[in-house]
mmCIF file of C-alpha atoms and ligand atoms in Angstrom:
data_model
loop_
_atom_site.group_PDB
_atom_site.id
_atom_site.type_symbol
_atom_site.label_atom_id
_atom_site.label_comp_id
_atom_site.label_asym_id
_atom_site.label_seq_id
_atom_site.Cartn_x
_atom_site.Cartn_y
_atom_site.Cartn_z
ATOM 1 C CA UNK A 122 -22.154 -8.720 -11.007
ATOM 2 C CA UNK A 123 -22.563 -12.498 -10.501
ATOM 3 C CA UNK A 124 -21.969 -13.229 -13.885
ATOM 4 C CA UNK A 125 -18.574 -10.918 -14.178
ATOM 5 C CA UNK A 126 -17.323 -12.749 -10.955
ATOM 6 C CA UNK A 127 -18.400 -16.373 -12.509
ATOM 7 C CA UNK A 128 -16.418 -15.416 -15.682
ATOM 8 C CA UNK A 129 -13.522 -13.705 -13.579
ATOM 9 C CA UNK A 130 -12.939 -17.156 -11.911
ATOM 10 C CA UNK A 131 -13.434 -19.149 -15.092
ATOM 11 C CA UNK A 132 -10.843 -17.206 -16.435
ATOM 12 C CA UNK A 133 -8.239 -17.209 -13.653
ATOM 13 C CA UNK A 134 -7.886 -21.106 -14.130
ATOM 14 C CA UNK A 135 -8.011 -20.431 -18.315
ATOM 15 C CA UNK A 136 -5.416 -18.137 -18.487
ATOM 16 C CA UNK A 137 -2.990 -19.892 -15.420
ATOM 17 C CA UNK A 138 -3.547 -15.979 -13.871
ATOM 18 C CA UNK A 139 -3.950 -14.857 -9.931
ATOM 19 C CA UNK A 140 -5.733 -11.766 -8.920
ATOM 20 C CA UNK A 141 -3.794 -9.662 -6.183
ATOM 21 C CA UNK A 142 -5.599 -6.657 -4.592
ATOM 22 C CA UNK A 143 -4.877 -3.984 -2.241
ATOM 23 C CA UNK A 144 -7.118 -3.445 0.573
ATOM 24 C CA UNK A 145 -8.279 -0.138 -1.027
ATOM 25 C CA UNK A 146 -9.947 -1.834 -4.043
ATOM 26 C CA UNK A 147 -13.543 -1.238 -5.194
ATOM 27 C CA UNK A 148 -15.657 -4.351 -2.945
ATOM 28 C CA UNK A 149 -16.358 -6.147 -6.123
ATOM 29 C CA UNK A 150 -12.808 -6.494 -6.774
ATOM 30 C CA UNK A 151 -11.833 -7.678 -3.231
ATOM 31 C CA UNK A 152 -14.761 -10.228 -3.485
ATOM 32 C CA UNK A 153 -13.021 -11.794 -6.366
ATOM 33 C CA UNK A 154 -9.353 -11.511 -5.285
ATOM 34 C CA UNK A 155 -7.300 -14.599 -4.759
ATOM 35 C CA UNK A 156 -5.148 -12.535 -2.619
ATOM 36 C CA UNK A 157 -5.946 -8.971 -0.093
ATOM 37 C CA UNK A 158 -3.100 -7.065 0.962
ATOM 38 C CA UNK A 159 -1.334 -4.308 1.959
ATOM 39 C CA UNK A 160 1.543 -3.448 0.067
ATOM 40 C CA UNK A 161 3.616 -5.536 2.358
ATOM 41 C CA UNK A 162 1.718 -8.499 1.790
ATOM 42 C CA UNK A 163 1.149 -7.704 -1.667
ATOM 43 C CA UNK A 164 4.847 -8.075 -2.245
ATOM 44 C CA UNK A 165 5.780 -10.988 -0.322
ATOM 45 C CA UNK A 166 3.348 -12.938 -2.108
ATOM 46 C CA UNK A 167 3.661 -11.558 -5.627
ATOM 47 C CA UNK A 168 7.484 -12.976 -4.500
ATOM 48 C CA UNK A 169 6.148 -16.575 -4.414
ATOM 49 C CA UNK A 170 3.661 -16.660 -6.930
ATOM 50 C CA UNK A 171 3.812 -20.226 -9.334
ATOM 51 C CA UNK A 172 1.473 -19.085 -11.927
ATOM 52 C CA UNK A 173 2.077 -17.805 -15.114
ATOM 53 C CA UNK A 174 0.449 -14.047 -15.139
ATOM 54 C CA UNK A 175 -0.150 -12.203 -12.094
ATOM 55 C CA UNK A 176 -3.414 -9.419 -12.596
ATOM 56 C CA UNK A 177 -2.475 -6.686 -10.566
ATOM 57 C CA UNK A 178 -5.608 -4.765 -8.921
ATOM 58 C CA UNK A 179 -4.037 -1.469 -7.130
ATOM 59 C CA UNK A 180 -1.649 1.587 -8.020
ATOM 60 C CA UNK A 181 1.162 1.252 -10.890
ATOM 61 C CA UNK A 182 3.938 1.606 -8.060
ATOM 62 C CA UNK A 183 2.569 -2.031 -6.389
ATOM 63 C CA UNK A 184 2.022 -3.257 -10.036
ATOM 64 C CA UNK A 185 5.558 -2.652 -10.828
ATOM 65 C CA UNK A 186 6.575 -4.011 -7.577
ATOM 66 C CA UNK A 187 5.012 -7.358 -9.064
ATOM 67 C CA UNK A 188 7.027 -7.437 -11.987
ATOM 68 C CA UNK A 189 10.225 -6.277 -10.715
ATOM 69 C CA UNK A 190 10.166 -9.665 -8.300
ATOM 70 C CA UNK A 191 8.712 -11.273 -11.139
ATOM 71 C CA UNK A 192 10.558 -10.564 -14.368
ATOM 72 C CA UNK A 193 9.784 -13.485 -15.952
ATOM 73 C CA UNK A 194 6.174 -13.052 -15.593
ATOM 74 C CA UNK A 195 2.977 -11.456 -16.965
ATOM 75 C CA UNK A 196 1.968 -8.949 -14.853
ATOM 76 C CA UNK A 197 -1.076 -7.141 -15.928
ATOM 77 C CA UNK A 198 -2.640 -3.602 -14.676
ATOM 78 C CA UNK A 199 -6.448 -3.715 -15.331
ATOM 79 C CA UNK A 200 -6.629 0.260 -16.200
ATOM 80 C CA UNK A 201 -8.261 1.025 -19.638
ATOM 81 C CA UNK A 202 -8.697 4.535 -21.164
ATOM 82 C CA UNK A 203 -10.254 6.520 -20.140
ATOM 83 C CA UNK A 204 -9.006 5.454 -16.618
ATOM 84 C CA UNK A 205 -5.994 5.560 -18.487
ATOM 85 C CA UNK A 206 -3.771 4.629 -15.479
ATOM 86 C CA UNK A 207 -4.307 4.503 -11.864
ATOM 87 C CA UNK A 208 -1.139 6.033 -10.214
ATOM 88 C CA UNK A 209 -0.048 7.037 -6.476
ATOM 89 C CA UNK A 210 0.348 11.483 -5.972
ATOM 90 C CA UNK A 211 2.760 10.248 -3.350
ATOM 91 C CA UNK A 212 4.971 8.135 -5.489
ATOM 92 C CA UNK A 213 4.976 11.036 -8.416
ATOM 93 C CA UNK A 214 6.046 13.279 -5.199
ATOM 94 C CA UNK A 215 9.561 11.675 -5.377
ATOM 95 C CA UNK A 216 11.925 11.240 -8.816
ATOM 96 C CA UNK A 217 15.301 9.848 -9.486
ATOM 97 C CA UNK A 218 16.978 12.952 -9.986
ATOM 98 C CA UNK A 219 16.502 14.819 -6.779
ATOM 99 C CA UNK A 220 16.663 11.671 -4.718
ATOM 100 C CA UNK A 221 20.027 11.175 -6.417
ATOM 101 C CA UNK A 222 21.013 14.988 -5.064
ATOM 102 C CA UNK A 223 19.767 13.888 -1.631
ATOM 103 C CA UNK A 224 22.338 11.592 -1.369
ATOM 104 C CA UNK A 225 24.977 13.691 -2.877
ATOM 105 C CA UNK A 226 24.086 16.398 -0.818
ATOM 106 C CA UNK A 227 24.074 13.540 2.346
ATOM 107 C CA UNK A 228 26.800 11.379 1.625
ATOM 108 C CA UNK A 229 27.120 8.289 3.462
ATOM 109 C CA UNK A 230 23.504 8.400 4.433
ATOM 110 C CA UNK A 231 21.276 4.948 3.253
ATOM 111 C CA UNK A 232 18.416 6.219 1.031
ATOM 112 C CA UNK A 233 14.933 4.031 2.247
ATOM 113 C CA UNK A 234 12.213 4.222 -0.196
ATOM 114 C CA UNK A 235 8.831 3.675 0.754
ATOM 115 C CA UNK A 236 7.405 0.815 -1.738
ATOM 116 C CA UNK A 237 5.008 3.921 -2.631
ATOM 117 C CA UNK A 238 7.847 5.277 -4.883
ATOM 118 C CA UNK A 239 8.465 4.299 -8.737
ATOM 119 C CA UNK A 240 10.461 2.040 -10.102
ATOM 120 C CA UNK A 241 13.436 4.705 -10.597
ATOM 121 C CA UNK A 242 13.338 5.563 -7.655
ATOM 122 C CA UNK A 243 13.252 2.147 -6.315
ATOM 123 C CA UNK A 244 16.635 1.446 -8.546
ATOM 124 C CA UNK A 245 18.473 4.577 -6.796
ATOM 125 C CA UNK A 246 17.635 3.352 -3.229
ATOM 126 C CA UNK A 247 19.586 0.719 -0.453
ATOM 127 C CA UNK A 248 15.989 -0.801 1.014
ATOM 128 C CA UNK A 249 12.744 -0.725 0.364
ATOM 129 C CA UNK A 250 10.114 -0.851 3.063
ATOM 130 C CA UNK A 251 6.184 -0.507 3.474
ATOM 131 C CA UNK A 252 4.227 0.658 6.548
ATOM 132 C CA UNK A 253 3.975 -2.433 8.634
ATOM 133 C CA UNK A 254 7.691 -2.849 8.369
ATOM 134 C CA UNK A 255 9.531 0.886 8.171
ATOM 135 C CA UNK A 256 10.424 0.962 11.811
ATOM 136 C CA UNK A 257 12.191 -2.546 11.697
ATOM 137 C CA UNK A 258 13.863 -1.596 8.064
ATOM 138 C CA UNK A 259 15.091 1.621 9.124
ATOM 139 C CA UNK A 260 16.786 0.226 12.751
ATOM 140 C CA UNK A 261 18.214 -2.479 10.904
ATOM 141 C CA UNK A 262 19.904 -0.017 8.233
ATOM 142 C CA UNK A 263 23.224 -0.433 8.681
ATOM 143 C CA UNK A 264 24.030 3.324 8.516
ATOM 144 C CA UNK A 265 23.335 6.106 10.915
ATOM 145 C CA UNK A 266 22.258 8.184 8.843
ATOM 146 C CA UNK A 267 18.760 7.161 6.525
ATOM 147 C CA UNK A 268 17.187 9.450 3.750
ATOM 148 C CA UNK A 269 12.955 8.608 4.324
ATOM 149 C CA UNK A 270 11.752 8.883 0.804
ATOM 150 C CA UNK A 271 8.738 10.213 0.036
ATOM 151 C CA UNK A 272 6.207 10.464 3.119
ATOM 152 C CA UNK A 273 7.139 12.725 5.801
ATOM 153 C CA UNK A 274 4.400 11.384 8.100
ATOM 154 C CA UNK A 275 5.405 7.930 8.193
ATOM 155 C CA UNK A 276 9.049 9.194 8.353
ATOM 156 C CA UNK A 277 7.919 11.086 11.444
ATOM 157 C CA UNK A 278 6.315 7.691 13.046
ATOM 158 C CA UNK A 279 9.709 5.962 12.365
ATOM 159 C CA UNK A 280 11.119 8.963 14.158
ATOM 160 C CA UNK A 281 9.524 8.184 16.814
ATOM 161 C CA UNK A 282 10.954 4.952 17.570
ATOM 162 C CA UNK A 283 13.906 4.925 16.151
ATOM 163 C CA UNK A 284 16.048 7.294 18.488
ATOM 164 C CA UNK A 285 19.814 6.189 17.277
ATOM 165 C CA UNK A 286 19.791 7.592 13.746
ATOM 166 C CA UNK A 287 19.482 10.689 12.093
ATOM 167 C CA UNK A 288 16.711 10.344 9.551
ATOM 168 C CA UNK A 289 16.583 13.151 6.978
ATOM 169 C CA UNK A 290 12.140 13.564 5.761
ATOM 170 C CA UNK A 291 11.332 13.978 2.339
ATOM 171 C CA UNK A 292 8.259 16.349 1.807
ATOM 172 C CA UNK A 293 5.626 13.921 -0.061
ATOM 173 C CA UNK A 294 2.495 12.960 1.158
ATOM 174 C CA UNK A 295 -0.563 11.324 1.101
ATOM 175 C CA UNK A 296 -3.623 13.006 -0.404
ATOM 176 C CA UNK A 297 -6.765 10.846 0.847
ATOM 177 C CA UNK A 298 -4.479 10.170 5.000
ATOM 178 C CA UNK A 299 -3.974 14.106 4.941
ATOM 179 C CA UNK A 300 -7.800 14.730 4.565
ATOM 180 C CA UNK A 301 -8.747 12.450 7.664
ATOM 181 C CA UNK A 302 -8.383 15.272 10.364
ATOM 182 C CA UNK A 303 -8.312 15.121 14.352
ATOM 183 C CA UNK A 304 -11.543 16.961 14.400
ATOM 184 C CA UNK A 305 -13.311 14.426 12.157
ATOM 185 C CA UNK A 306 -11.793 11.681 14.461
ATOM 186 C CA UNK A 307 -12.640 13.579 17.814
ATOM 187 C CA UNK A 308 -16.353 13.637 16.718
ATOM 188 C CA UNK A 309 -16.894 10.423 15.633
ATOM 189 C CA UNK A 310 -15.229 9.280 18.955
ATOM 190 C CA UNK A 311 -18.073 11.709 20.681
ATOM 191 C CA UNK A 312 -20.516 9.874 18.980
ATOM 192 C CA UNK A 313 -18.677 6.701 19.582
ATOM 193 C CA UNK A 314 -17.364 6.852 22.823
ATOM 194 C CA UNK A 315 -16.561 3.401 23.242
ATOM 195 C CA UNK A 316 -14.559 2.793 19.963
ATOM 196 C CA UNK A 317 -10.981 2.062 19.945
ATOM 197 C CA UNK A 318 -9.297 4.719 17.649
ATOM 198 C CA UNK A 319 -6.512 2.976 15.337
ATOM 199 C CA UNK A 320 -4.858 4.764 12.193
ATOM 200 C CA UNK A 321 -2.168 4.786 9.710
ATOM 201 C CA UNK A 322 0.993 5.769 10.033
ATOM 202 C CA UNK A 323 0.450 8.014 7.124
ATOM 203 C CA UNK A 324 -1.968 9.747 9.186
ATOM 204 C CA UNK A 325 -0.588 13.597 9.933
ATOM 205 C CA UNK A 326 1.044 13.625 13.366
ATOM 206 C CA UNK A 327 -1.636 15.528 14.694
ATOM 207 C CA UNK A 328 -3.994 12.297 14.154
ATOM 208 C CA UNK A 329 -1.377 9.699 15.257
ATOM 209 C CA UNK A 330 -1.511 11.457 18.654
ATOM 210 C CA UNK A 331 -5.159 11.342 19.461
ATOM 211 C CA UNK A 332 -4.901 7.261 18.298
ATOM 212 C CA UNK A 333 -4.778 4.203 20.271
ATOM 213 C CA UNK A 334 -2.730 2.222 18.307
ATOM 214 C CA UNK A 335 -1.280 2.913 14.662
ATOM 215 C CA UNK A 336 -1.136 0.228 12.077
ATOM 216 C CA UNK A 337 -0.790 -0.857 8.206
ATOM 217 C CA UNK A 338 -4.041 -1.897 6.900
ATOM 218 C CA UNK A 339 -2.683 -5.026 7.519
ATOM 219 C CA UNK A 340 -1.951 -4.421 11.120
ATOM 220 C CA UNK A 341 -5.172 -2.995 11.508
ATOM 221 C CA UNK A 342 -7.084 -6.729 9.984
ATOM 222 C CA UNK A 343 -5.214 -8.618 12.955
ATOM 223 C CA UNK A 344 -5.589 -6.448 15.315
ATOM 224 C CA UNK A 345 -9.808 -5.952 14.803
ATOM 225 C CA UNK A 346 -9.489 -9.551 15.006
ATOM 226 C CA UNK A 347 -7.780 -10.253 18.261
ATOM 227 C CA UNK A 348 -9.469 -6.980 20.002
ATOM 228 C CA UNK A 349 -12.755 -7.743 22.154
ATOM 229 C CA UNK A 350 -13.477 -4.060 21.164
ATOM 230 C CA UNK A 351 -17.285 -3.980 19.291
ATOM 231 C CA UNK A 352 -16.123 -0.740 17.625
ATOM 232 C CA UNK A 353 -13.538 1.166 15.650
ATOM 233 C CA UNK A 354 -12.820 4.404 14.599
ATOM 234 C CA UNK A 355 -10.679 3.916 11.672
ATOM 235 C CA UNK A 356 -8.146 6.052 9.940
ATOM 236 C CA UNK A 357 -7.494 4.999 6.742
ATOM 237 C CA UNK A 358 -9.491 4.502 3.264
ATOM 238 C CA UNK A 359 -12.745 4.074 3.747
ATOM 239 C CA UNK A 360 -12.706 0.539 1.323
ATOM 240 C CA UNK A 361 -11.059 -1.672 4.200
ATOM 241 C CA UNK A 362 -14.096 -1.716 5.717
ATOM 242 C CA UNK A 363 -15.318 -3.557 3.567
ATOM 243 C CA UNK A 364 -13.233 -6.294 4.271
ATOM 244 C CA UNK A 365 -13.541 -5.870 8.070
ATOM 245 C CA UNK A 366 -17.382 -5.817 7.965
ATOM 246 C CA UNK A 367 -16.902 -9.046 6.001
ATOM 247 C CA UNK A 368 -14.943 -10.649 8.731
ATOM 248 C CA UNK A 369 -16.617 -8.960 11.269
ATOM 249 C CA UNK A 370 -20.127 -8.368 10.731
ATOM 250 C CA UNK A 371 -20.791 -8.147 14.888
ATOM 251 C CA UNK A 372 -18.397 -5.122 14.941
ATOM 252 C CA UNK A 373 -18.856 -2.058 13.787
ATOM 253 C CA UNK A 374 -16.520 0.165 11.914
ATOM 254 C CA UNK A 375 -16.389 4.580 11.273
ATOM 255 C CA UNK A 376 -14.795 5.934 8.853
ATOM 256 C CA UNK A 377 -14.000 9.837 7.563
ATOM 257 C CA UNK A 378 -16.052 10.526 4.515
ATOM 258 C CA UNK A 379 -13.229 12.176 2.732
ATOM 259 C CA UNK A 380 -10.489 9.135 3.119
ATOM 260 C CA UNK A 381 -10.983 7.604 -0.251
ATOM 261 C CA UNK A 382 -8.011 7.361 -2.828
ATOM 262 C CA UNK A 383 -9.209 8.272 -6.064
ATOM 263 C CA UNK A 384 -6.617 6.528 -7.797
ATOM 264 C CA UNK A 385 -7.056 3.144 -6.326
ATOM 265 C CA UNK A 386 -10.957 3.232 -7.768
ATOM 266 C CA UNK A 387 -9.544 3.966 -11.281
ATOM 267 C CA UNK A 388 -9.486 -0.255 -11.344
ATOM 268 C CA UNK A 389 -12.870 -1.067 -12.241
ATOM 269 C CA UNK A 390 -14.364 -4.763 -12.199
ATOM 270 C CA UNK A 391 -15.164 -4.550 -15.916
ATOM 271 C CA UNK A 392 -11.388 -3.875 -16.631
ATOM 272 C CA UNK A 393 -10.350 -6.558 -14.341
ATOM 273 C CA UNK A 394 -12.683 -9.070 -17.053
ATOM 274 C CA UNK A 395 -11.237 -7.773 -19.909
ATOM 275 C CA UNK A 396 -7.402 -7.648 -19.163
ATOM 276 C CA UNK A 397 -8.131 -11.488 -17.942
ATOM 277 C CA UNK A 398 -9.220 -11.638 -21.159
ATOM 278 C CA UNK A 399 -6.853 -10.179 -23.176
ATOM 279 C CA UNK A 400 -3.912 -10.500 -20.710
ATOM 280 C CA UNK A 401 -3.253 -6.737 -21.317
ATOM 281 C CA UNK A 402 -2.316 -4.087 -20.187
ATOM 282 C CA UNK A 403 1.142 -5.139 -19.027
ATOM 283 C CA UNK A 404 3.402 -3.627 -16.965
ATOM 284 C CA UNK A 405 6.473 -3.181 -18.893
ATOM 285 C CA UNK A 406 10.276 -2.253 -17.136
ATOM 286 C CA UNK A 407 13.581 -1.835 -18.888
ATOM 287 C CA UNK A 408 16.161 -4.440 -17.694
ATOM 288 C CA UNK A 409 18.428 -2.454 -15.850
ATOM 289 C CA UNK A 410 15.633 -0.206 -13.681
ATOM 290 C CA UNK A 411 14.374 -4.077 -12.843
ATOM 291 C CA UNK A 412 17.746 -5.201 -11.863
ATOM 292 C CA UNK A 413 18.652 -1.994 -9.706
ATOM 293 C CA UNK A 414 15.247 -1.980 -7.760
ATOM 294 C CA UNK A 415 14.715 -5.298 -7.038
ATOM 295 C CA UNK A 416 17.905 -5.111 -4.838
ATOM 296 C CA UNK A 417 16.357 -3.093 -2.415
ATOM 297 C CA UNK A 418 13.084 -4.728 -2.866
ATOM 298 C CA UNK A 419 14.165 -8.214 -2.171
ATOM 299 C CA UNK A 420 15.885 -6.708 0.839
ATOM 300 C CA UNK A 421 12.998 -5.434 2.128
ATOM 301 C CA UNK A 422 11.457 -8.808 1.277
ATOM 302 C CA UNK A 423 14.255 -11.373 3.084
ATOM 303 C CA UNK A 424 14.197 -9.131 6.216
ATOM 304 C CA UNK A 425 10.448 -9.977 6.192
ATOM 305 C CA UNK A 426 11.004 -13.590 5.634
ATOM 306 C CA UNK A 427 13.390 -13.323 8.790
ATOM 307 C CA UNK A 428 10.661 -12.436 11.402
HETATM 308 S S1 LIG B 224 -4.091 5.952 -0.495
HETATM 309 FE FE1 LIG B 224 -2.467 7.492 -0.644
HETATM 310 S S2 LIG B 224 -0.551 6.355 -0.735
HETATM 311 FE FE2 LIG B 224 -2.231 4.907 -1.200
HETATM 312 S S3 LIG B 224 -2.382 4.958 -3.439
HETATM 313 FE FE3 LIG B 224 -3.834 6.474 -2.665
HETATM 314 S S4 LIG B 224 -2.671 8.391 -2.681
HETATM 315 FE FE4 LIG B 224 -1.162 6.743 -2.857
#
């Protein structure tokens, strides 16, 4: 594994090439990431990014975020057959077509995709937002009336603090946030008694109400790092405790044993090597679907540069 990481970084300076991650990658990835995210994060800095090819380590929905706020760049997915490609169940809950009847059959209404969407669904929306930011996105929306594309739970935490609009849920989902369950979380806080209890937003409602605080992954890094709390109970993928045992080896961190996302593990380090290598696979876009969704994308991201 030494070796692979010597040659990944070798390679990074070779081929002019950064290495973004999501907090969900495989350890070995995150060790040798220039950059650890959420998709928030992920974004703004694929936004600023002065090198020549960008090696995407996550879902195809966050590499195609990449390329659609860099066109003129290499972005590369590191999925070989047979992990032919490593996409989001959520995303493929939501296409262009019947988001484009949503807002026939809602006119007026501003359609707010969650960056876990694809790229043609991206081009049909009016914003773009990610978990740490949904709440501000959708209260700064213009309209009264928003269309929450495509997970109902974190539509339903928006709902809860944003009172003055009418926001209309779409029925997608997350696979591995659905599996972490309030009786999972209620016995590791019986064995735990003295953890704090934070989660993500795309959590089922149930769980959200048993937790102390809800955050993005991101959220959740600061706020393990500003708490005086030795231990967490945490609601999300199980591989962001990785980084927080890294940065936190005098805390202690539970997890559910179901919350891992398949798809994000379809990235392996070996494929991270050779598309560094070979500068392949690359995410390809057609010029209009780039053009449409970055509009809502680099809305998303200038709101974020506001704060
Ligand atoms: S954790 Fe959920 S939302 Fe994230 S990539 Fe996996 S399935 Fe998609």
């Amino acid at each position: 594994m030494q070796d692979i990481a010597g040659e990944i970084a070798r390679l990074k300076g070779e081929q002019d090439a950064i290495l973004l991650a999501h907090n969900y990658q495989r350890p070995e990835i995150q060790d040798v990431a220039d950059f650890l995210g959420d998709s928030l994060g992920l974004a703004m800095e694929a936004s600023k990014i002065d090198r020549k090819n960008i090696i995407f380590c996550g879902v195809d929905f966050m590499a195609e975020s990449a390329k659609i706020l860099n066109p003129d760049k290499k972005v590369v997915h590191p999925i070989v057959p047979p992990h032919l490609i490593a996409k989001c169940p959520m995303a493929a809950m939501a296409d262009r077509e019947t988001v484009l009847g949503f807002k026939n059959e809602h006119p007026g209404a501003a359609v707010v995709s969650y960056v876990n969407t694809t790229a043609e669904v991206k081009a049909v929306s009016d914003y773009c937002c990610t978990s740490s930011n949904a709440v501000k996105i959708v209260s700064k929306v213009p309209e009264d009336k928003v269309i929450f594309v495509p997970d109902e739970h974190l539509g339903n935490w928006v709902k809860r603090s944003v009172k003055d609009k009418e926001i209309i849920l779409w029925p997608g989902y997350c696979r591995t946030h659905v599996r972490i369950t309030t009786e999972e979380i209620l016995d590791l806080k019986e064995d735990h008694p003295e953890a704090i209890i934070i989660v993500h937003p795309e959590c089922t409602s149930e769980v959200v109400d048993i937790a102390d605080e809800v955050f993005s992954t991101e959220g959740m890094v600061k706020y393990v790092k500003s708490s005086d709390a030795r231990e967490f109970i945490v609601g999300t993928e199980r591989e962001l405790g990785h980084r927080l045992r890294k940065a936190h080896p005098d805390k202690q961190f539970y997890f559910g044993k179901r919350a891992v996302c398949p798809n994000m593990k379809q990235v392996r380090i070996e494929n991270v090597l050779e598309s560094l290598r070979s500068l392949s696979p690359v995410i390809e876009l057609d010029d209009e679907t780039m053009r449409l969704a970055k509009i809502p994308l680099q809305r998303m991201v200038d709101i974020g540069r506001g704060d």
